[in-house]
mmCIF file of C-alpha atoms in Angstrom:
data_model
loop_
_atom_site.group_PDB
_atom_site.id
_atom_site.type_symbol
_atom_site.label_atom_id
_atom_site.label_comp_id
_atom_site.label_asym_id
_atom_site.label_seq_id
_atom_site.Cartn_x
_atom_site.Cartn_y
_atom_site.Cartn_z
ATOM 1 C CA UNK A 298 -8.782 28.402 -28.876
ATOM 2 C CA UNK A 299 -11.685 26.106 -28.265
ATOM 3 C CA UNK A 300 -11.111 22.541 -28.058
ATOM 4 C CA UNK A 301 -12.953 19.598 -29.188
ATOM 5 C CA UNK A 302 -16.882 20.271 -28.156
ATOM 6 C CA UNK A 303 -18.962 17.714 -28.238
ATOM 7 C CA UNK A 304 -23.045 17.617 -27.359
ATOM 8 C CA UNK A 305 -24.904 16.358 -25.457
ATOM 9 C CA UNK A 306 -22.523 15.721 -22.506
ATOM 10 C CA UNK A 307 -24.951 12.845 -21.282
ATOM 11 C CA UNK A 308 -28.200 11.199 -23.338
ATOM 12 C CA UNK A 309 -30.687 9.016 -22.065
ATOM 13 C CA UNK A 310 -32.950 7.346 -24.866
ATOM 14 C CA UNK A 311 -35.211 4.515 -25.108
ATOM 15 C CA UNK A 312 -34.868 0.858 -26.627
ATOM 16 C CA UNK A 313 -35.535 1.670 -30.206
ATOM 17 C CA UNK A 314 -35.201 5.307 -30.199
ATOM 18 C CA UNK A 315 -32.544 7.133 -32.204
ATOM 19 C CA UNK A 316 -29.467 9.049 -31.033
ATOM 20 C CA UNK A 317 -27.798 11.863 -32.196
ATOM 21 C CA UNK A 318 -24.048 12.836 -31.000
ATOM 22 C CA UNK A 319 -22.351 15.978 -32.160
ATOM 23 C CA UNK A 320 -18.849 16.963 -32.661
ATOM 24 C CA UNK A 321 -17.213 20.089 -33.354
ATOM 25 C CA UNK A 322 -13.520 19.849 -34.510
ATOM 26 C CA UNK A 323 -10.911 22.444 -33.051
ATOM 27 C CA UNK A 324 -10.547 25.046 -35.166
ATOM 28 C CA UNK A 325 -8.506 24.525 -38.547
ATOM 29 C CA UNK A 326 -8.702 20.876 -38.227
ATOM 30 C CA UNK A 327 -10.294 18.990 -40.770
ATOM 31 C CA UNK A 328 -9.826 14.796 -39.445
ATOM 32 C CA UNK A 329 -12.538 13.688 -37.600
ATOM 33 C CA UNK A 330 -12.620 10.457 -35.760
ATOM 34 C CA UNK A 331 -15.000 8.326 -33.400
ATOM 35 C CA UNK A 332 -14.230 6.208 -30.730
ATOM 36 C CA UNK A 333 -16.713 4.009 -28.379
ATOM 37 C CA UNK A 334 -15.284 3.600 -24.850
ATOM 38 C CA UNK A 335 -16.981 0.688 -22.732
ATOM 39 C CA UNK A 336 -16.694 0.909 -19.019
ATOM 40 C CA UNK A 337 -13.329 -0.216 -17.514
ATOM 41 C CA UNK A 338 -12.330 -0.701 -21.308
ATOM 42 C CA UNK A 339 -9.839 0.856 -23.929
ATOM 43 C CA UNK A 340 -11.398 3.412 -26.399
ATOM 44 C CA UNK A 341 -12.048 0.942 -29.461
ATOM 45 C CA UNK A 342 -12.413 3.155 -32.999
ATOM 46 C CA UNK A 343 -15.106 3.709 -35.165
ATOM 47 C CA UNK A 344 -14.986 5.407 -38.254
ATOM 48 C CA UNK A 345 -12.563 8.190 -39.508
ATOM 49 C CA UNK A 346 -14.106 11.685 -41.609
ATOM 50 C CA UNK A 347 -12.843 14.158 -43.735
ATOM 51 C CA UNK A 348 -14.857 17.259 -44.770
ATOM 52 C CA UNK A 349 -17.622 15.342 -46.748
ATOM 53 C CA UNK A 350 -15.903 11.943 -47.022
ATOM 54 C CA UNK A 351 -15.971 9.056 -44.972
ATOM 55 C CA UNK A 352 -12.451 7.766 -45.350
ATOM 56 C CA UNK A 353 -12.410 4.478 -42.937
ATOM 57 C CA UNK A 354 -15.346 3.272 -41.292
ATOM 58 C CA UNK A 355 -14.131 -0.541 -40.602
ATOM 59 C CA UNK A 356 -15.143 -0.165 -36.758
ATOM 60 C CA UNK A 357 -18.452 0.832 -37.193
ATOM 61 C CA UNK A 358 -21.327 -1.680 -37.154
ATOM 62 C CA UNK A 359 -22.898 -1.947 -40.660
ATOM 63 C CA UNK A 360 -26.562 -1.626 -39.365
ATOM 64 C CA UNK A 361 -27.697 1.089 -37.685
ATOM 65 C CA UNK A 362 -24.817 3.269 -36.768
ATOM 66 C CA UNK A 363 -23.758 5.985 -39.480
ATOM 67 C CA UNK A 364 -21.365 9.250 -39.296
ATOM 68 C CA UNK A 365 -21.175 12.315 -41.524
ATOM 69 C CA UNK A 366 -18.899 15.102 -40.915
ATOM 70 C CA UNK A 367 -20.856 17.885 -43.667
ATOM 71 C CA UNK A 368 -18.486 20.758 -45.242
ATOM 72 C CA UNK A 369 -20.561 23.389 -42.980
ATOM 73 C CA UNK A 370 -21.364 22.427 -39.130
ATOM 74 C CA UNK A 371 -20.353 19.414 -36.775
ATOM 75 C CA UNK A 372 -19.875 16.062 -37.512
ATOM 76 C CA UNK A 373 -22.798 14.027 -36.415
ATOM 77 C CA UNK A 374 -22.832 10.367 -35.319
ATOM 78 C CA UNK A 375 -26.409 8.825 -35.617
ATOM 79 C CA UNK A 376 -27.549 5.267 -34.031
ATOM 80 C CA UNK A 377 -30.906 4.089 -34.917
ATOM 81 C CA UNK A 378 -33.234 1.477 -32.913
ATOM 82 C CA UNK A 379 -31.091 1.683 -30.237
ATOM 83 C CA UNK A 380 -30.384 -1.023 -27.615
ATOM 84 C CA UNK A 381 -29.099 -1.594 -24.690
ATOM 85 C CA UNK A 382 -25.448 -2.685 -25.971
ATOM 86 C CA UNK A 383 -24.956 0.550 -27.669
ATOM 87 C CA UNK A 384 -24.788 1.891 -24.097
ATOM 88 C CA UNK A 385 -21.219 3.741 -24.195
ATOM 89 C CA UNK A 386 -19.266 6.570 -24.014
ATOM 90 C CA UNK A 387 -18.417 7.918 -27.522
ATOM 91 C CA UNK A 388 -15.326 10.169 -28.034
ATOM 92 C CA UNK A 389 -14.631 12.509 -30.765
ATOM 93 C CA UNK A 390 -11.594 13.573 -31.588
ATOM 94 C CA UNK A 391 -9.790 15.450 -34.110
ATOM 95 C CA UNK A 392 -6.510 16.339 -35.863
ATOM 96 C CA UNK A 393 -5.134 19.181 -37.981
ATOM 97 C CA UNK A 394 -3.867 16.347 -40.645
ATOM 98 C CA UNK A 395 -4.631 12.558 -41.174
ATOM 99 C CA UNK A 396 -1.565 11.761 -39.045
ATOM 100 C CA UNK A 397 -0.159 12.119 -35.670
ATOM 101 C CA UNK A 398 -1.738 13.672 -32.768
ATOM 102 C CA UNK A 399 -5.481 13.331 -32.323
ATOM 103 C CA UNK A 400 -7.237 15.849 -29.369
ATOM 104 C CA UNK A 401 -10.000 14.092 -27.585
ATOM 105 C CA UNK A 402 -13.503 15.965 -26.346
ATOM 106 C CA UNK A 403 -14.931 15.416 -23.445
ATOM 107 C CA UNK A 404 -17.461 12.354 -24.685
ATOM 108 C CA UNK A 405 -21.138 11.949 -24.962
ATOM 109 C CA UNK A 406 -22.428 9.148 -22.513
ATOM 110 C CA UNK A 407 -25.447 7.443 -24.323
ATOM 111 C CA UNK A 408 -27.427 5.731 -21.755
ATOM 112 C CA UNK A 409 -30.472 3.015 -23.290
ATOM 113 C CA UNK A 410 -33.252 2.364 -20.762
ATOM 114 C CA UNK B 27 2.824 -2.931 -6.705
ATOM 115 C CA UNK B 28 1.145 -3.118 -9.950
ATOM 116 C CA UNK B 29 -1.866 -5.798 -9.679
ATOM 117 C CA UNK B 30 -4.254 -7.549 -12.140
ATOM 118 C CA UNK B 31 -7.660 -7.539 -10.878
ATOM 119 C CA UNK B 32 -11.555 -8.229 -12.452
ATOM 120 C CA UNK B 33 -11.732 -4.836 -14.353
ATOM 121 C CA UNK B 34 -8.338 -2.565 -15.318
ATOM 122 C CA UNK B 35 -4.875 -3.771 -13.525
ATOM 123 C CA UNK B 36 -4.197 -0.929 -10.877
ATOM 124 C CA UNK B 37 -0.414 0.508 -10.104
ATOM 125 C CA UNK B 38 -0.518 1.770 -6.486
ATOM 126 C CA UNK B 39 2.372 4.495 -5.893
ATOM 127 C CA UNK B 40 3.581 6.808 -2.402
ATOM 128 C CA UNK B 41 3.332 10.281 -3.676
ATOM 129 C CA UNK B 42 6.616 11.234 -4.782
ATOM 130 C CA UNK B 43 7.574 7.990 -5.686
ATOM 131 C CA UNK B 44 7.968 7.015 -9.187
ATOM 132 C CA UNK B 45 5.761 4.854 -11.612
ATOM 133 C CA UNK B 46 6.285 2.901 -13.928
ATOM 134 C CA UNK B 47 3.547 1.917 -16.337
ATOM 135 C CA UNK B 48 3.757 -0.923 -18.776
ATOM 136 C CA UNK B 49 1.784 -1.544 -22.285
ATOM 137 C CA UNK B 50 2.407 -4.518 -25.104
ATOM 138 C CA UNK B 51 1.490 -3.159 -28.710
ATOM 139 C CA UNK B 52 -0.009 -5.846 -31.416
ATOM 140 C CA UNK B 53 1.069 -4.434 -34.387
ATOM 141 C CA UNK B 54 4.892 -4.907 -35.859
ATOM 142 C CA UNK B 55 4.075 -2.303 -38.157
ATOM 143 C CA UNK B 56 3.126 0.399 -36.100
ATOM 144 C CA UNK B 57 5.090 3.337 -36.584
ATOM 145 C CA UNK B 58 3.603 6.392 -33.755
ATOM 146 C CA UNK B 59 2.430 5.361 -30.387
ATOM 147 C CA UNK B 60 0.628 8.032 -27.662
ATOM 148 C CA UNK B 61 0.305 7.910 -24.406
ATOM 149 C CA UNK B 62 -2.753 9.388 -22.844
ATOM 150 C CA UNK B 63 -4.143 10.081 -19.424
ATOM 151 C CA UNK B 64 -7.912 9.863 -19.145
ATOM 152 C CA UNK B 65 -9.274 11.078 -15.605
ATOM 153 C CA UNK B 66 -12.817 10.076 -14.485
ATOM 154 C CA UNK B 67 -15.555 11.763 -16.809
ATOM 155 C CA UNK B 68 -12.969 13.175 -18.841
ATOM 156 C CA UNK B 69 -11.984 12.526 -22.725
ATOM 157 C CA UNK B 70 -8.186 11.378 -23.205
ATOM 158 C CA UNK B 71 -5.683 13.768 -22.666
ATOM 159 C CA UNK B 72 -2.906 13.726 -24.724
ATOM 160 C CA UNK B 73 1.166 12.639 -22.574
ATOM 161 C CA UNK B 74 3.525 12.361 -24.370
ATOM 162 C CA UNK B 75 4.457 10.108 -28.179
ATOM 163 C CA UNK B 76 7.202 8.552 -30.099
ATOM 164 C CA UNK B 77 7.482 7.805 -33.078
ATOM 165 C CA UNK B 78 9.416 4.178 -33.923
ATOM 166 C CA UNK B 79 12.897 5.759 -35.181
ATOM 167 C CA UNK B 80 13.280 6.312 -31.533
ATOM 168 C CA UNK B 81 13.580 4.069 -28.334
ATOM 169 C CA UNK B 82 13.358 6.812 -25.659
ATOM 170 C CA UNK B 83 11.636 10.055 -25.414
ATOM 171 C CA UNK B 84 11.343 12.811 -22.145
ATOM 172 C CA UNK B 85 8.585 15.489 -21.384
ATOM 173 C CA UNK B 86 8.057 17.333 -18.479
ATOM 174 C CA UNK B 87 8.141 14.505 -15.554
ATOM 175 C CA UNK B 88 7.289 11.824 -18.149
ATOM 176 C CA UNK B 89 9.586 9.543 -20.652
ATOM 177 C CA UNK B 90 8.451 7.004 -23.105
ATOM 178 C CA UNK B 91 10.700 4.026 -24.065
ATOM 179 C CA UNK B 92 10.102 1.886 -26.621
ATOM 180 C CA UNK B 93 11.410 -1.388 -27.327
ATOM 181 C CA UNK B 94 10.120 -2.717 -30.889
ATOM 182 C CA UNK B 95 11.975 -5.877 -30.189
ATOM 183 C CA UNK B 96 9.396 -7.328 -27.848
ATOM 184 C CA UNK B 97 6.791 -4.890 -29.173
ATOM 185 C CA UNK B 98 6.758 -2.729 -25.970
ATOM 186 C CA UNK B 99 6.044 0.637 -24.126
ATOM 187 C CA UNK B 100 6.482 1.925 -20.936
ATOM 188 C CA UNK B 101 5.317 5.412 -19.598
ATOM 189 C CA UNK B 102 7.847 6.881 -16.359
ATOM 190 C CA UNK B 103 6.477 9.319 -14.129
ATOM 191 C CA UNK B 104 8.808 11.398 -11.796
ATOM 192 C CA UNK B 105 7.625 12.007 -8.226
ATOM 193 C CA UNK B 106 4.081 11.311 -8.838
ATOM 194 C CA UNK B 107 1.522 13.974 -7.276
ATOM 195 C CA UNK B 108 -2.007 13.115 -6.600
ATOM 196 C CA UNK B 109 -2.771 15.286 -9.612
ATOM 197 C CA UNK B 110 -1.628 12.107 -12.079
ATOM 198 C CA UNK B 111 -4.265 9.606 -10.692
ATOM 199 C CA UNK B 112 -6.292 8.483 -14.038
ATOM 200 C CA UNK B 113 -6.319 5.196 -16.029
ATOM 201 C CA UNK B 114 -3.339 5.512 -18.715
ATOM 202 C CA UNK B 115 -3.831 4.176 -21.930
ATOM 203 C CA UNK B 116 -1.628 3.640 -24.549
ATOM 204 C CA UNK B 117 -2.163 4.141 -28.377
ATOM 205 C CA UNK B 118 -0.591 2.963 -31.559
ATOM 206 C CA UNK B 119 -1.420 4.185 -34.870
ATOM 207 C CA UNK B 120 -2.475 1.217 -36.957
ATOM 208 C CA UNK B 121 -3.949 2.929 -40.254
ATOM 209 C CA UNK B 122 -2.273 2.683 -43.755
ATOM 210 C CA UNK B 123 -1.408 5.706 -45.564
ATOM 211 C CA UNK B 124 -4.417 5.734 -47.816
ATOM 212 C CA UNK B 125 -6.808 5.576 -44.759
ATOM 213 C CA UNK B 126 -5.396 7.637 -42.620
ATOM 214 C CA UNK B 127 -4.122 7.359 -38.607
ATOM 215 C CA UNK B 128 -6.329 5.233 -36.826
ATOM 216 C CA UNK B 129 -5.546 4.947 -33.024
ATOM 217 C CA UNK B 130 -5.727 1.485 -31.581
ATOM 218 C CA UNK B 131 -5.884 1.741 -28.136
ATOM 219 C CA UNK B 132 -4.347 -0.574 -25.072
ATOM 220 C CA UNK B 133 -6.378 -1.576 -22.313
ATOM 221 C CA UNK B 134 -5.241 1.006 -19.270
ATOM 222 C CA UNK B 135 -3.983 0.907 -15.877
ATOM 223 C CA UNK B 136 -5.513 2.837 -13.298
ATOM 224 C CA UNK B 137 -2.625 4.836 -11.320
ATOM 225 C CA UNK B 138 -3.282 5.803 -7.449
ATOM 226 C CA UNK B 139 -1.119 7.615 -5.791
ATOM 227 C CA UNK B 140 -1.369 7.809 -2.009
ATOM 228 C CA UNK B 141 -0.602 10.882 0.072
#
């Protein structure tokens, strides 16, 4: 049983450039949540998906930064025009039911020359 | 000794020893807290939780004890092995039950254990 993929491991983009981070739930689970993890810092959350709904996205940034989580495929978190600041790691995680235990991938560092 | 330095405090331990790591929770109303061990590179990795009905819980070399008087956690690790250096963060779910469990996250401490 697969655990939480998420791709690309590492991405390197440009000052207004957009990114694109991927997340694969285990299998059977249908939360999805994203965290952004600054160096030496606590994971601090994002936004939380269901299949097709968005159910809290109070830590997300209004401009620029938008999830989906689509009824077929992974859930995507999208930054546009990046910048420097939005140089992170950014953890997915997921959980059979919209309580308890959440299982963590292994991150996507997004790197903005 | 546990120190407090520029970036995440740092617990120093003699292998074998045990440790003792601390964590204050914001949130009165918290109800599930998780403790997870994140190694270098690595996403979280899920410890050990509790829920708030109960002040002390035991896994394999770990136990959680909670005291919602003073809003804190504590992590115990028996005879520490080299294998449990990582930063240790604690979590507490913070979400209401229309919006689901959102996990807000302590700041760490980075366990070394010495040979």
């Amino acid at each position: 049983n697969a655990g939480v993929m998420q791709n690309p491991r590492h991405l390197v983009r440009r000052r207004g450039q957009e990114a694109r981070l991927r997340c694969s739930p285990m299998k059977g689970h249908s939360h999805v949540y994203w965290y952004r993890q600054l160096p030496e810092e606590g994971l601090k959350f994002m936004v939380y998906l269901q299949k097709e709904n968005i159910i809290d996205e109070s830590g997300m940034p209004k401009e620029r930064f938008s999830a989906e989580f689509p009824k077929e495929g992974p859930s995507i978190l999208r930054i546009q025009q990046v910048v420097r600041g939005d140089s992170a790691a950014y953890f997915c995680a997921s959980s059979p039911w919209g309580f308890g235990e959440q299982f963590f991938g292994p991150g996507t560092r997004l790197t903005v020359l | 000794g546990e120190s407090v330095g520029l970036h995440l405090p740092t617990l120093s331990v003699q292998e074998g020893d045990n440790s003792i790591i601390n964590c204050a929770y914001s949130n009165s109303a918290s109800d599930y807290f998780i403790w997870y061990k994140q190694e270098s590179g690595k996403g979280p990795q899920f410890i050990i939780d509790i829920r708030s009905n109960m002040d002390k819980r035991q896994g394999q070399r770990v136990t959680v004890l909670l005291n919602k008087t003073v809003k804190h956690l504590s992590l115990q690790i028996a005879a520490t092995q080299p294998g449990d250096s990582a930063v240790y963060f604690c979590a507490e779910i913070t979400g209401n039950n229309n919006a689901g469990n959102m996990l807000t996250f302590g700041g760490g401490t980075r366990l070394m254990v010495k040979p």
